[in-house]
Coordinates of C-alpha atoms in Angstrom, one line a residue:
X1311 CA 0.0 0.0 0.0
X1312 CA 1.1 3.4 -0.8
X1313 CA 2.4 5.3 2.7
X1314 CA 1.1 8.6 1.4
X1315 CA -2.1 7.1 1.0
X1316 CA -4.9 6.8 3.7
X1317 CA -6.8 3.2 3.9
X1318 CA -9.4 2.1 6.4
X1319 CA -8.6 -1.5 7.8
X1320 CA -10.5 -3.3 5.2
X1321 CA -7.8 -2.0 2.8
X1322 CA -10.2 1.0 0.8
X1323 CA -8.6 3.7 0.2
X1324 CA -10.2 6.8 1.8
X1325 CA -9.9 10.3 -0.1
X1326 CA -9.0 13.4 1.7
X1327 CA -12.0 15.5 0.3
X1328 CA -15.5 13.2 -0.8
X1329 CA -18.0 15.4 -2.7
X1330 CA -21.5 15.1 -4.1
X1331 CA -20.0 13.6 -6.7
X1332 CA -18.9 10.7 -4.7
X1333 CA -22.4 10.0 -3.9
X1334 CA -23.6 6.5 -4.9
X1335 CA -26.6 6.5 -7.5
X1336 CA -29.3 5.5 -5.3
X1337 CA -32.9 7.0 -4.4
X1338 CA -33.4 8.3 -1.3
X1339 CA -34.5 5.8 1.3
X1340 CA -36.4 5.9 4.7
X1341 CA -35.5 4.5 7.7
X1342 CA -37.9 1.2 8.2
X1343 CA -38.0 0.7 4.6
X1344 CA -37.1 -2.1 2.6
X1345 CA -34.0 -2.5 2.0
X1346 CA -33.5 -1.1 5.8
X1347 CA -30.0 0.7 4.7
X1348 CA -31.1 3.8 7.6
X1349 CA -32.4 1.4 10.1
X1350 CA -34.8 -1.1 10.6
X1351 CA -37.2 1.1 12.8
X1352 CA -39.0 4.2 11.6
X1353 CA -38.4 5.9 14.5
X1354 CA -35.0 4.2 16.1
X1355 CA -34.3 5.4 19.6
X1356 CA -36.3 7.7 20.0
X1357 CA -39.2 5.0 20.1
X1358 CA -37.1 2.9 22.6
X1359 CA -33.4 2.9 23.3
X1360 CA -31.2 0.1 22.2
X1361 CA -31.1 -2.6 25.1
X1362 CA -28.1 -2.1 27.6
X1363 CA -26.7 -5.8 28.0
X1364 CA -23.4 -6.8 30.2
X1365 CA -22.0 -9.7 29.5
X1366 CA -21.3 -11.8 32.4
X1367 CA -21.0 -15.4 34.2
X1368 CA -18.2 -16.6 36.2
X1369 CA -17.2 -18.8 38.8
X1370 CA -20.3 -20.5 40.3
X1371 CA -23.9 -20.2 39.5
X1372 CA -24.4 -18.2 42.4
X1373 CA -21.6 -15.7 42.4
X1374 CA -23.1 -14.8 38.6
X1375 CA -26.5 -14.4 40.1
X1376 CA -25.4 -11.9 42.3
X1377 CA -23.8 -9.9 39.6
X1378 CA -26.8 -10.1 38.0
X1379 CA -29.2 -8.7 40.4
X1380 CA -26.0 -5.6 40.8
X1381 CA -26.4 -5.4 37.2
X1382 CA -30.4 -5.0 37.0
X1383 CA -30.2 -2.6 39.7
X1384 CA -27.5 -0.2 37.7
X1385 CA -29.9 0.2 35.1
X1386 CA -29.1 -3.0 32.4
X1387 CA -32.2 -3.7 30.6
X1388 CA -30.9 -7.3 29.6
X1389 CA -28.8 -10.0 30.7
X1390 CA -26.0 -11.7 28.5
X1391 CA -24.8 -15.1 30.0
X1392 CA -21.1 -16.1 29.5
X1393 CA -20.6 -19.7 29.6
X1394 CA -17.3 -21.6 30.9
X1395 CA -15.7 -24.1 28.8
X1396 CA -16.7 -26.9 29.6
X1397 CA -20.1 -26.0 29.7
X1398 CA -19.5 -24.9 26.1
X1399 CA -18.3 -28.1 24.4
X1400 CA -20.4 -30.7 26.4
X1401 CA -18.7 -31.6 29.3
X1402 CA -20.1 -31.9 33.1
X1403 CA -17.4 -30.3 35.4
X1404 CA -16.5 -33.7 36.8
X1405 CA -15.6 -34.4 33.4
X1406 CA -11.3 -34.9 33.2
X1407 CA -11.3 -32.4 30.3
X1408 CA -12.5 -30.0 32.4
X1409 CA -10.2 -30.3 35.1
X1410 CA -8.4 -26.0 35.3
X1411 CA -11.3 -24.5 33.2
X1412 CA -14.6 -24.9 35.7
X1413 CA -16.1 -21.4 36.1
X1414 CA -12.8 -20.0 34.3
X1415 CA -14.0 -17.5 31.1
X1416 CA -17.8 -17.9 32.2
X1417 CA -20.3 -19.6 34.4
X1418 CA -20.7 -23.5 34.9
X1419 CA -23.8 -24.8 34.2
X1420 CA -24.0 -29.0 34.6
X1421 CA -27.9 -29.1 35.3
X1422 CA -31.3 -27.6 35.8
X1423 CA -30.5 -26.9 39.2
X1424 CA -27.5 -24.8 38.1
X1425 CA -29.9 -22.5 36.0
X1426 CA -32.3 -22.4 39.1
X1427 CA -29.8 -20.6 40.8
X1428 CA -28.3 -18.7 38.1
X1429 CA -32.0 -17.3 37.7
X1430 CA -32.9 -16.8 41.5
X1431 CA -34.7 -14.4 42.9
X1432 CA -35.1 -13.4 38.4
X1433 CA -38.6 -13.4 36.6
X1434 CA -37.4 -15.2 33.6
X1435 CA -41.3 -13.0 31.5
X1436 CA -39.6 -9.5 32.8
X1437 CA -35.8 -9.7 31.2
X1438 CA -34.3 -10.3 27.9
X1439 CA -31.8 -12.9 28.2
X1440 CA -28.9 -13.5 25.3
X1441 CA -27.1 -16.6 25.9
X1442 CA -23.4 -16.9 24.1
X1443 CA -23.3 -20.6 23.6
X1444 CA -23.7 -22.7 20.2
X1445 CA -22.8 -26.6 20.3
X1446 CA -25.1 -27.3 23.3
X1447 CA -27.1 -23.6 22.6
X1448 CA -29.9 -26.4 22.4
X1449 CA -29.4 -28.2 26.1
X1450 CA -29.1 -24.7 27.8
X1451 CA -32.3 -23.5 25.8
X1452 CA -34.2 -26.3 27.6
X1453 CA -33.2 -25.5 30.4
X1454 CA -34.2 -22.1 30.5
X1455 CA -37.1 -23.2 28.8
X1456 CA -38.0 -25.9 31.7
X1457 CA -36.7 -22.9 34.2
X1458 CA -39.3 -20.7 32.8
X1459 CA -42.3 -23.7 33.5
X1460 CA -41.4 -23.9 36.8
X1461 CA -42.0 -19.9 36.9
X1462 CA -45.2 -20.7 35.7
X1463 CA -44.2 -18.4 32.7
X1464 CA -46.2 -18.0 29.6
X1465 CA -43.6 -19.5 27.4
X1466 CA -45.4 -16.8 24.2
X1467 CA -43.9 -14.1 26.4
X1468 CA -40.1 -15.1 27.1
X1469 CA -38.1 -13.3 25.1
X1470 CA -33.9 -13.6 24.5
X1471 CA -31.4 -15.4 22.0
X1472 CA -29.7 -18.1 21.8
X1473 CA -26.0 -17.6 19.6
X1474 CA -26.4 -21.5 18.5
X1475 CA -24.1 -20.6 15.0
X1476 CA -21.9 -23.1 14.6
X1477 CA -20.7 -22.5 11.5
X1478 CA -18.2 -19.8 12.7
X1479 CA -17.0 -22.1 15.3
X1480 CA -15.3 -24.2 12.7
X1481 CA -14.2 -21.2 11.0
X1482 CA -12.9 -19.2 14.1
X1483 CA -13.7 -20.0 17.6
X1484 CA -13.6 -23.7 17.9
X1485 CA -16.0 -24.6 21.0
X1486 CA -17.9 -27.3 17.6
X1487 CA -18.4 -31.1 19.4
X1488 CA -20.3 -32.0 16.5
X1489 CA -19.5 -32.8 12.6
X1490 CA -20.8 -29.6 10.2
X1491 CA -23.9 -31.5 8.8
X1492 CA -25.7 -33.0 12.1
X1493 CA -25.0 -29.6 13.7
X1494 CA -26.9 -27.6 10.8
X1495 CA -29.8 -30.0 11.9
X1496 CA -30.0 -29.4 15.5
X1497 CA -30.1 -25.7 14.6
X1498 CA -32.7 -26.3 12.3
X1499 CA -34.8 -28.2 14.8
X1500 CA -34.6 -25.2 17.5
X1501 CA -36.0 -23.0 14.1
X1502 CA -39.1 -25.3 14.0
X1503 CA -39.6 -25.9 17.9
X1504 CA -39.0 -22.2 18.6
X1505 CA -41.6 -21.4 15.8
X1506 CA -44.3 -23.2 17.6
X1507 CA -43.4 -23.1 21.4
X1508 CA -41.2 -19.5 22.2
X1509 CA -42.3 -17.8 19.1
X1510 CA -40.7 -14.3 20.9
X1511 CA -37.3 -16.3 21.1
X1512 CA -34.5 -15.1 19.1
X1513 CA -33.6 -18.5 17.6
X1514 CA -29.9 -18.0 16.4
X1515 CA -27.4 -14.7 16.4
X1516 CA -25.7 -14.8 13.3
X1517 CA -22.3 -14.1 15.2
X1518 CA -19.4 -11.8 12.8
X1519 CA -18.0 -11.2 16.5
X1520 CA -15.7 -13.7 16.7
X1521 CA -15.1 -14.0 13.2
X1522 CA -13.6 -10.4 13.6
X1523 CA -12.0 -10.9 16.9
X1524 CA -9.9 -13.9 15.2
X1525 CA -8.4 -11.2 12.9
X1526 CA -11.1 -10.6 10.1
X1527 CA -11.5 -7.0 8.8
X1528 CA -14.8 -5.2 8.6
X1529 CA -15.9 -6.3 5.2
X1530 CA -15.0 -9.9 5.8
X1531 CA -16.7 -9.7 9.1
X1532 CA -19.8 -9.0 7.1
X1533 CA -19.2 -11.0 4.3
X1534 CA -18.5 -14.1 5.8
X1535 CA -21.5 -14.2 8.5
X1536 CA -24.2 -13.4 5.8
X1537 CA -22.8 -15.6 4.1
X1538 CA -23.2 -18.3 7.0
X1539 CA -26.5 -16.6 7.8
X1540 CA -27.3 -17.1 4.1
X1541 CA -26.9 -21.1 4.9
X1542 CA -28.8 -21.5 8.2
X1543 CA -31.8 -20.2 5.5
X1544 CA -31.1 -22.8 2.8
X1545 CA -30.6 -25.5 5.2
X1546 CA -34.6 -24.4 6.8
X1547 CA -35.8 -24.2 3.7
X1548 CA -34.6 -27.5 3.0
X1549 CA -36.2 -28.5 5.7
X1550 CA -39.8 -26.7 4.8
X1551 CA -39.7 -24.3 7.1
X1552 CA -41.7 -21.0 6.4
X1553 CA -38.9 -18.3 5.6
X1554 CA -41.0 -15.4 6.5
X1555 CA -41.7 -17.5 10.1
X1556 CA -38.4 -17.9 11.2
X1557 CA -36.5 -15.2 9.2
X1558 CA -38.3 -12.9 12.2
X1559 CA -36.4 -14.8 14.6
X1560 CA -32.9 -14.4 13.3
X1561 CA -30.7 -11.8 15.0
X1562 CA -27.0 -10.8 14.2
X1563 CA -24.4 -10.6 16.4
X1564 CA -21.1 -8.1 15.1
X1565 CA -18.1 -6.3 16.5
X1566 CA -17.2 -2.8 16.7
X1567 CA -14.0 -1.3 16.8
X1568 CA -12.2 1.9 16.6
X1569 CA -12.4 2.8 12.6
X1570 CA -15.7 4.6 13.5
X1571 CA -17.0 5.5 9.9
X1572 CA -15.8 1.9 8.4
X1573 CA -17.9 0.7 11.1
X1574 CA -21.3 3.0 11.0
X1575 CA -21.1 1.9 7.0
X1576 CA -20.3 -1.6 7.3
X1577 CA -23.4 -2.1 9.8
X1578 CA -25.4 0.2 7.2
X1579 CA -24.5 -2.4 4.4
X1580 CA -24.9 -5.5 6.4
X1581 CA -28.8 -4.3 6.6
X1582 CA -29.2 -3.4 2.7
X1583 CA -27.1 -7.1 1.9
X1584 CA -29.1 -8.9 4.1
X1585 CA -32.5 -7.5 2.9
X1586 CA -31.3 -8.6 -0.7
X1587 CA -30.1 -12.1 0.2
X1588 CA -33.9 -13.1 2.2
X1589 CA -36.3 -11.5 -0.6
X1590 CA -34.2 -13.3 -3.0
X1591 CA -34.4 -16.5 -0.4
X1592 CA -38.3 -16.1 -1.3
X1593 CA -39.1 -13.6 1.7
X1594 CA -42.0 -11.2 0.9
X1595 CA -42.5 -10.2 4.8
X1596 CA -40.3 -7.0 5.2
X1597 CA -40.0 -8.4 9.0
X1598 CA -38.2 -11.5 7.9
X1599 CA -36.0 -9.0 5.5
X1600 CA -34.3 -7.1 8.6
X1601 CA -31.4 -7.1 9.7
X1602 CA -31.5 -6.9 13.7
X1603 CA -28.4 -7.2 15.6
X1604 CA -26.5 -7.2 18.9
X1605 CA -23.0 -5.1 18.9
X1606 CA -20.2 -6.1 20.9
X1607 CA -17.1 -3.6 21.7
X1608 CA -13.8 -5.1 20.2
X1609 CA -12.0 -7.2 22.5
X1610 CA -9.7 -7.5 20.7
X1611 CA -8.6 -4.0 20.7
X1612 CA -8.5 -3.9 24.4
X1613 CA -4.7 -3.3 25.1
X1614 CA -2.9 -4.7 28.5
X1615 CA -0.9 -2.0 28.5
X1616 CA -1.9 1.2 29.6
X1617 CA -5.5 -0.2 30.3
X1618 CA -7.6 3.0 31.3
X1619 CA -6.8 4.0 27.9
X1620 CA -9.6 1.2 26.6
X1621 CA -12.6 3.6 28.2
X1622 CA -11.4 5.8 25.4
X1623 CA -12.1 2.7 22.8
X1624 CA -14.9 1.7 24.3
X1625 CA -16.6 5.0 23.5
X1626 CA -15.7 5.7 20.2
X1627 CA -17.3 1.9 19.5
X1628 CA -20.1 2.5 21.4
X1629 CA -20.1 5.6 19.2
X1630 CA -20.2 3.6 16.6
X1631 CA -23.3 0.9 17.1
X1632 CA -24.9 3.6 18.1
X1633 CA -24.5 5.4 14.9
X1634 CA -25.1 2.3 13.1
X1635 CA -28.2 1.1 14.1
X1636 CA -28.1 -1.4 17.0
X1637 CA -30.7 -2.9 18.1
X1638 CA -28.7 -4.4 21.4
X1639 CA -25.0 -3.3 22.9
X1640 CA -22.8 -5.2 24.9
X1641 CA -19.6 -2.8 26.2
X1642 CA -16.1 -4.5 27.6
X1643 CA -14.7 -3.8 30.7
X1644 CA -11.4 -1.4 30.3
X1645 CA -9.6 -4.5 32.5
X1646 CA -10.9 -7.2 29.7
X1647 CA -7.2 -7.7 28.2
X1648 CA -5.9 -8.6 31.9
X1649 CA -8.9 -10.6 33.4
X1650 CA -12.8 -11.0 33.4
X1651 CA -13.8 -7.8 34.3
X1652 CA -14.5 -6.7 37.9
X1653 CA -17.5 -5.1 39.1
X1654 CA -16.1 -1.8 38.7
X1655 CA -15.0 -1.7 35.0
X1656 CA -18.1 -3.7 34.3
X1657 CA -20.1 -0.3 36.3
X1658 CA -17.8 2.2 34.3
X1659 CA -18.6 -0.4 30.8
X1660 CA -22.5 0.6 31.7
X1661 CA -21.9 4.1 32.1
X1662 CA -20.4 4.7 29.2
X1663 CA -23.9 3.0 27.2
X1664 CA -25.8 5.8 29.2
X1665 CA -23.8 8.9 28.8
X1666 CA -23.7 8.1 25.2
X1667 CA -27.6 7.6 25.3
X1668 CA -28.8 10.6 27.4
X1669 CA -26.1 13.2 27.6
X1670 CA -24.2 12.5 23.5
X1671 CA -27.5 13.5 21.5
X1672 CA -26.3 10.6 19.3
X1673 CA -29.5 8.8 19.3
X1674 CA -31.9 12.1 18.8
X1675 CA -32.1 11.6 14.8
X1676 CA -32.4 8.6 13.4
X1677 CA -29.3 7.0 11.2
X1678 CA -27.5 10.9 11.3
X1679 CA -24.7 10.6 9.6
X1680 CA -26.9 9.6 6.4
X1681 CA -26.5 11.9 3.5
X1682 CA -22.9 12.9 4.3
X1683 CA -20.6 12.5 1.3
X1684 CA -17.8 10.1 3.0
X1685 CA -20.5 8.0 4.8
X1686 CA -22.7 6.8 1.8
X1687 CA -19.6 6.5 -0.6
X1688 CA -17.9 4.4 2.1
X1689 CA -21.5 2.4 2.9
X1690 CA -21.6 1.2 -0.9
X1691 CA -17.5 0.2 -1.3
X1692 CA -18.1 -1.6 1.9
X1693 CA -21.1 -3.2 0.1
X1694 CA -19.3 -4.2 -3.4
X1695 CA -16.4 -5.4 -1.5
X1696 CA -18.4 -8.1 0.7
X1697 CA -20.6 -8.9 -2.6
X1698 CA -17.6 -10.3 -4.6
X1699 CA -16.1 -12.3 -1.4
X1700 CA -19.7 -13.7 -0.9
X1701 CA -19.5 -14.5 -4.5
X1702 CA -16.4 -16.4 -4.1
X1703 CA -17.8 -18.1 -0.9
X1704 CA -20.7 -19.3 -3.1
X1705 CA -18.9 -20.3 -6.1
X1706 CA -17.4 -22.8 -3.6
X1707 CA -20.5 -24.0 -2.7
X1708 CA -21.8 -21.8 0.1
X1709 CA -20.6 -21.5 3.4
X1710 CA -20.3 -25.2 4.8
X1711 CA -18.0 -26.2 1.5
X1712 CA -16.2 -23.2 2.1
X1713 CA -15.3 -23.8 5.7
X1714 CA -14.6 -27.6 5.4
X1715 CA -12.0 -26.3 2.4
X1716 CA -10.5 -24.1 4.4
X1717 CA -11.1 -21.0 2.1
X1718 CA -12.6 -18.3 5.4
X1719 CA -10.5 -19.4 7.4
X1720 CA -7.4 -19.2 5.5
X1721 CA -9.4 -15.6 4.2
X1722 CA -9.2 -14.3 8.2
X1723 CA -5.5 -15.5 9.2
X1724 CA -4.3 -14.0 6.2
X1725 CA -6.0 -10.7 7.6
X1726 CA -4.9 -11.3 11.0
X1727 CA -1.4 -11.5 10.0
X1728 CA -1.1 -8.2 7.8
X1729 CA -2.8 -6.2 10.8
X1730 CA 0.1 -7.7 13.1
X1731 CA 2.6 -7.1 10.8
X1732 CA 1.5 -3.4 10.4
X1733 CA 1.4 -3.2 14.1
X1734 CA 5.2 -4.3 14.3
X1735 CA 6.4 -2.0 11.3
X1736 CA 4.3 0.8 12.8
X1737 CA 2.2 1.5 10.0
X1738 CA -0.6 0.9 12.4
X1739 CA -0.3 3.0 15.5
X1740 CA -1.7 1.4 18.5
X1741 CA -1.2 4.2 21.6
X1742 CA 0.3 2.7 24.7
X1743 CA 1.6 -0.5 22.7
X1744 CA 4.1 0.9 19.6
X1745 CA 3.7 4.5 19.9
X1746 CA 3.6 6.7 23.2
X1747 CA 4.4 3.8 25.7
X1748 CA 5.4 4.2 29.5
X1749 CA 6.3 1.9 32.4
X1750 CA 2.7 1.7 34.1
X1751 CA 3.0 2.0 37.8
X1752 CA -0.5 2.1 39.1
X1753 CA -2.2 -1.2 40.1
X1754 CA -5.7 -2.5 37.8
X1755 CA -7.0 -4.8 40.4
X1756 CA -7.9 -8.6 38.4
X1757 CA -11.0 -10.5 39.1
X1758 CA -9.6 -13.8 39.5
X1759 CA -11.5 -17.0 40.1
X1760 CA -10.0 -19.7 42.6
X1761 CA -9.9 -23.8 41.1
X1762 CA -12.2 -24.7 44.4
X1763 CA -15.1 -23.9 41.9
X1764 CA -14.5 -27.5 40.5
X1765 CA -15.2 -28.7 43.7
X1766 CA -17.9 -26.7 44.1
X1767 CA -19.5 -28.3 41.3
X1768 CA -18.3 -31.8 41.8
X1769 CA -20.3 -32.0 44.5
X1770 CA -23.3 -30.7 43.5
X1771 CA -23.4 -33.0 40.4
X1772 CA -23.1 -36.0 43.2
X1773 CA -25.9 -35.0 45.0
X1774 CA -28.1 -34.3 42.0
X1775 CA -27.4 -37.4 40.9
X1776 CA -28.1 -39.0 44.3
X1777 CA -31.6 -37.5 44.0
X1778 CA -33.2 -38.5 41.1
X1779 CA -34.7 -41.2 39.3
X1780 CA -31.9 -42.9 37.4
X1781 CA -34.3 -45.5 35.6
X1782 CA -36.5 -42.7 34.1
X1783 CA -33.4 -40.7 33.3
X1784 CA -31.5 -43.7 31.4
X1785 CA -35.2 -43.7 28.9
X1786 CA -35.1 -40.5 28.3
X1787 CA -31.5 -40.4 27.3
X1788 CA -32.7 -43.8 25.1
X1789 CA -35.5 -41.5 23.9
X1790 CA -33.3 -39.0 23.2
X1791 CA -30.8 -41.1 21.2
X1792 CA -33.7 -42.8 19.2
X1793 CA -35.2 -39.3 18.0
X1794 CA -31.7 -38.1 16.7
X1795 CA -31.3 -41.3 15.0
X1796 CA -34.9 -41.3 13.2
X1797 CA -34.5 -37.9 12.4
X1798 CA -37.4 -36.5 14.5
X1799 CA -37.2 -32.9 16.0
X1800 CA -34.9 -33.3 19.6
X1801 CA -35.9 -30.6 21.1
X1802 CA -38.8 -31.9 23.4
X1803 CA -37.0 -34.5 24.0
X1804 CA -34.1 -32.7 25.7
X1805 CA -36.7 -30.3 27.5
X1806 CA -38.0 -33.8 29.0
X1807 CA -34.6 -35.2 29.7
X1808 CA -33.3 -31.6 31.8
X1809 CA -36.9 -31.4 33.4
X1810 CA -36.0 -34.8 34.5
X1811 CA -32.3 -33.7 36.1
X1812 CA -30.3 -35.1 32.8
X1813 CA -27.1 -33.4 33.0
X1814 CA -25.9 -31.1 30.1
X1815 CA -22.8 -33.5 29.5
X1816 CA -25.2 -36.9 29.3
X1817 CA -27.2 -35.4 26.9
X1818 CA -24.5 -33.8 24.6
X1819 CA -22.6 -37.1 25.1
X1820 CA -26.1 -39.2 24.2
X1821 CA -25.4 -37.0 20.4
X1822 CA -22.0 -38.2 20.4
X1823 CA -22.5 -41.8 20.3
X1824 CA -24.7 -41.2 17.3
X1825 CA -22.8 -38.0 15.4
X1826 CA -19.2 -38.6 16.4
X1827 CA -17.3 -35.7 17.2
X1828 CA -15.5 -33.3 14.8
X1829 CA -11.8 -33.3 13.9

C-alpha cells in the first residue's frame, strides 16, 4: 500500500476530500424501509433505546446471580450469560477435560439446578436474556425453557437469543463437538420448535463477533456471517420451514472497533445485503428482510498495556453501534485484556452505554450521519467489496463447503497476520503498545476465580445425581438417542430429559454416540 495514502482496515482507500460527486446512484431511502440501509425502525431510539446488556457469568452459578441482580439494579435492561468451557463443548465439570477451566471464562452450568440458581430471585417473563453458547445452545435453551415452566411463565412471552451458530466455530472460535452436517440439523430443529413453542425467542445470532475478533476486517466480518446466515436459510428451507416465520427470529451478532466511519457503514451495508439475500431467499415479509443485531465492543482492541486507555475505545465503539443502528449493545470492561472484568469496569462499561444515550444527542435523529458524502460512498465500497467475497464463498458452494475447504478461514488468518505485521512495522499506531508507551506503575486490580469452583460443582453434580430417578433418566437419554437417530425434531426430547435432572454433559454425550465428534 502506498504510505502517502490513507486506507481504512479493510484495505479502501479513503480520499481526503468526498463530494457530491462521490455520492452513490441511489434513491433516497427511509429508515424502516425495505432495503433497511437507515435502520430497521421508523423511528430508532427515539421510540425505545437500544437494550443495555453486560456480559457476564463466572465462577459458580451463584456468584453470577449476584452480579446479576448488581447489574439489573445499575440500570441493564438485559442479561448476557457467558458460559465456561466446559459447559460450552459438552462436558459436566467432573468431566477430566474439564479439570483447570470450571467457572474459568464464564459460568458453569451441569444441570437444571444450576440454571435455578443462576435465575434466583429473576422473573425469567420480565428480562431479555442472550445466551453466548452454540454446540449445546440447544441443552441450555431447555433449560431455560424448563426454568421458565417452573415460573409458571407463559412461554409466548419469554423473550432472549440463543448464539447457536456453529458454523463460525469451525471457522474461528472452535468450542464445535459436533460434525458440520448434524450440527446444521440441530439448529434447524430449535428453528421449528422455537416457531411453535417460544415464538418471541430469538432462535440463532448470526455471530461476525468472533469472526472479527480472530483477525477478520470489517468487510470480511460482514461477508462471511451473511454468508453463514445465508446457509442457516437454505438449510430451513430444505427442511420446509416457512422463511417469513423464522426469518423474524434471526438476529446478528457483530463487533465494533475503533475505525468509526468503516464501522457506522459496514453495519449500514450488512442491513441493505441482508435484505437482498432473504427476498431473494423467497421472503416477501419485510420483518423476515431485517437485519437486527447485537454489537459487541472489540476485545480485541483492548490493550494490556496502559489499560484505562480502553474507556477511550470503548466510546468511540459504542459511538459507533450507536450510529449504526443497534438494536442491542454489549460494552467491555477497560480491564478485559488482563482478566474478566471486575465489578467496577463492568459499572464504568454501563456508564459509558448511558452517557452516550442521554447526555451525546447521538440517538436524537435517526441514522444521522446519512447523506454525508464520506459515509454513503464508504457504505456502498463496503457493500461491493463483501458482494464479490460472498461470491467467491458461493462459487465454492456456500458456506459449509467453504469452511470444510479451508477457504474463510485461510481468508481471516491472512487478515490477521497483515494487521500484526503493520502493528510491528508501525504503520498501524496502536497508543500505549508501539507509539507513546510508559512503564505503568498504578495497580488495575484482576478478578480472579480460585480452582475450588470445580469442587464446588463436583459436588453438586453428586448429590443431584443421588436424588433423582436414574431408571427414568437412562429412557429418556434412550428417547433422546432414538429421536436423533430417526430424524425427528430433539428438542422436546431434551426439555423432558433436563426437566427430569439429565445433566448437560449426558445429553451432549447421548449426540455423540450417534454424530461422532468433529476433527
Amino acid at each position: 500500500m502506498d504510505p502517502k495514502k490513507k486506507y481504512t482496515d479493510s484495505g479502501i482507500e479513503i480520499k481526503s476530500v468526498y463530494t457530491h460527486d462521490d455520492l452513490p446512484a441511489t434513491k433516497s431511502e427511509n429508515p424502516g424501509e425495505f432495503p433497511f440501509t437507515r435502520g430497521v425502525q421508523p423511528d430508532m431510539y427515539r421510540g425505545k433505546l437500544w437494550t443495555m446488556r453486560q456480559y457476564a457469568g463466572f465462577s459458580t452459578a451463584e456468584e453470577s446471580n449476584k452480579r446479576y441482580h448488581y447489574l439489573l439494579s445499575q440500570g441493564v435492561s438485559g442479561l448476557s450469560v457467558a458460559f465456561d468451557l466446559p459447559t460450552q463443548i459438552g462436558y459436566d465439570s467432573d468431566h477430566p477435560l474439564a479439570e483447570g477451566e470450571v467457572g474459568k471464562v464464564g459460568v458453569a452450568i451441569d444441570s437444571i439446578e444450576d440454571i435455578q440458581t443462576l435465575f434466583n430471585g429473576i422473573k425469567l417473563e420480565d428480562v431479555s436474556t442472550s445466551m453466548t453458547i452454540n454446540a449445546t445452545g440447544f441443552i441450555l435453551l431447555s433449560f431455560y425453557v424448563a426454568l421458565a415452566k417452573q415460573q409458571g411463565a407463559d412461554l409466548k412471552k419469554i423473550s432472549g437469543t440463543i448464539q447457536n451458530d456453529i458454523l463460525k466455530e469451525y471457522a474461528a472460535r472452535g468450542t464445535y463437538i459436533y460434525p458440520p452436517k448434524p450440527s446444521m440439523r440441530i439448529i434447524t430443529d430449535i428453528f421449528e420448535w422455537c416457531s411453535n413453542e417460544v415464538p418471541k425467542w430469538n432462535t440463532i445470532s448470526i455471530s461476525g463477533y468472533h469472526i472479527r475478533e480472530a483477525g477478520s476486517t470489517a468487510v470480511q466480518e460482514i461477508a462471511f456471517t451473511l454468508s453463514n446466515g445465508k446457509a442457516y436459510v437454505e438449510a430451513a428451507l430444505k427442511k420446509g420451514l416457512d422463511i417469513n416465520v423464522f426469518g423474524k427470529r434471526l438476529s446478528f451478532f457483530f463487533n465494533a472497533h475503533n475505525n468509526l466511519f468503516e464501522e457506522v457503514a459496514k453495519f449500514r451495508a450488512a442491513r441493505k445485503m441482508w435484505a437482498k439475500i432473504m427476498k431473494d431467499l423467497g421472503a416477501t415479509d419485510p420483518k423476515a428482510m431485517m437485519l437486527r443485531f447485537h454489537t459487541q465492543t472489540g476485545g480485541s482492541t483492548l490493550t494490556a498495556q496502559q489499560p484505562l486507555n480502553n474507556i477511550s475505545r470503548v466510546t468511540i465503539q459504542t459511538l459507533a453501534a450507536v450510529l449504526g443502528g443497534t438494536q442491542s449493545l454489549h460494552t467491555n470492561g477497560y480491564d478485559e485484556a488482563l482478566s474478566l472484568p471486575t465489578e467496577e469496569a463492568a459499572k464504568i462499561a454501563l456508564r459509558t452505554q448511558q452517557i452516550v444515550a442521554f447526555e451525546s444527542g447521538a440517538p436524537d435523529s435517526v441514522d444521522p450521519l446519512a447523506g454525508s458524502f464520506f459515509i454513503e460512498s464508504l457504505t456502498r465500497e463496503v457493500e461491493e467489496a463483501a458482494w464479490r467475497l460472498i461470491e467467491k464463498i458461493d462459487s465454492l458452494g456456500g458456506s459449509v463447503p467453504a469452511i470444510e475447504q479451508g477457504f474463510i478461514q485461510n481468508e481471516i488468518a491472512r487478515s490477521a497476520y497483515e494487521y500484526q505485521k503493520n502493528i510491528e512495522t508501525g504503520e498501524k499506531i496502536i497508543v500505549g503498545v508501539n507509539k507513546f508507551q510508559t512503564e505503568d506503575h498504578h495497580k488495575i486490580p484482576i478478578l480472579k476465580v480460585d480452582d475450588s469452583i470445580r469442587t464446588l460443582q463436583i459436588e453438586k453434580l453428586e448429590k443431584l445425581r443421588n436424588n433423582r430417578n436414574h431408571a427414568k433418566c437412562d429412557q429418556l437419554l434412550q428417547i433422546l438417542n432414538d429421536k436423533v437417530t430417526s430424524g425427528e425434531n430433539i428438542m422436546p426430547a431434551v426439555v423432558e430429559a433436563v426437566e427430569n435432572k439429565c445433566t448437560l454433559g449426558e445429553i451432549a454425550d447421548t449426540l455423540r454416540e450417534v454424530y461422532g465428534e468433529y476433527k
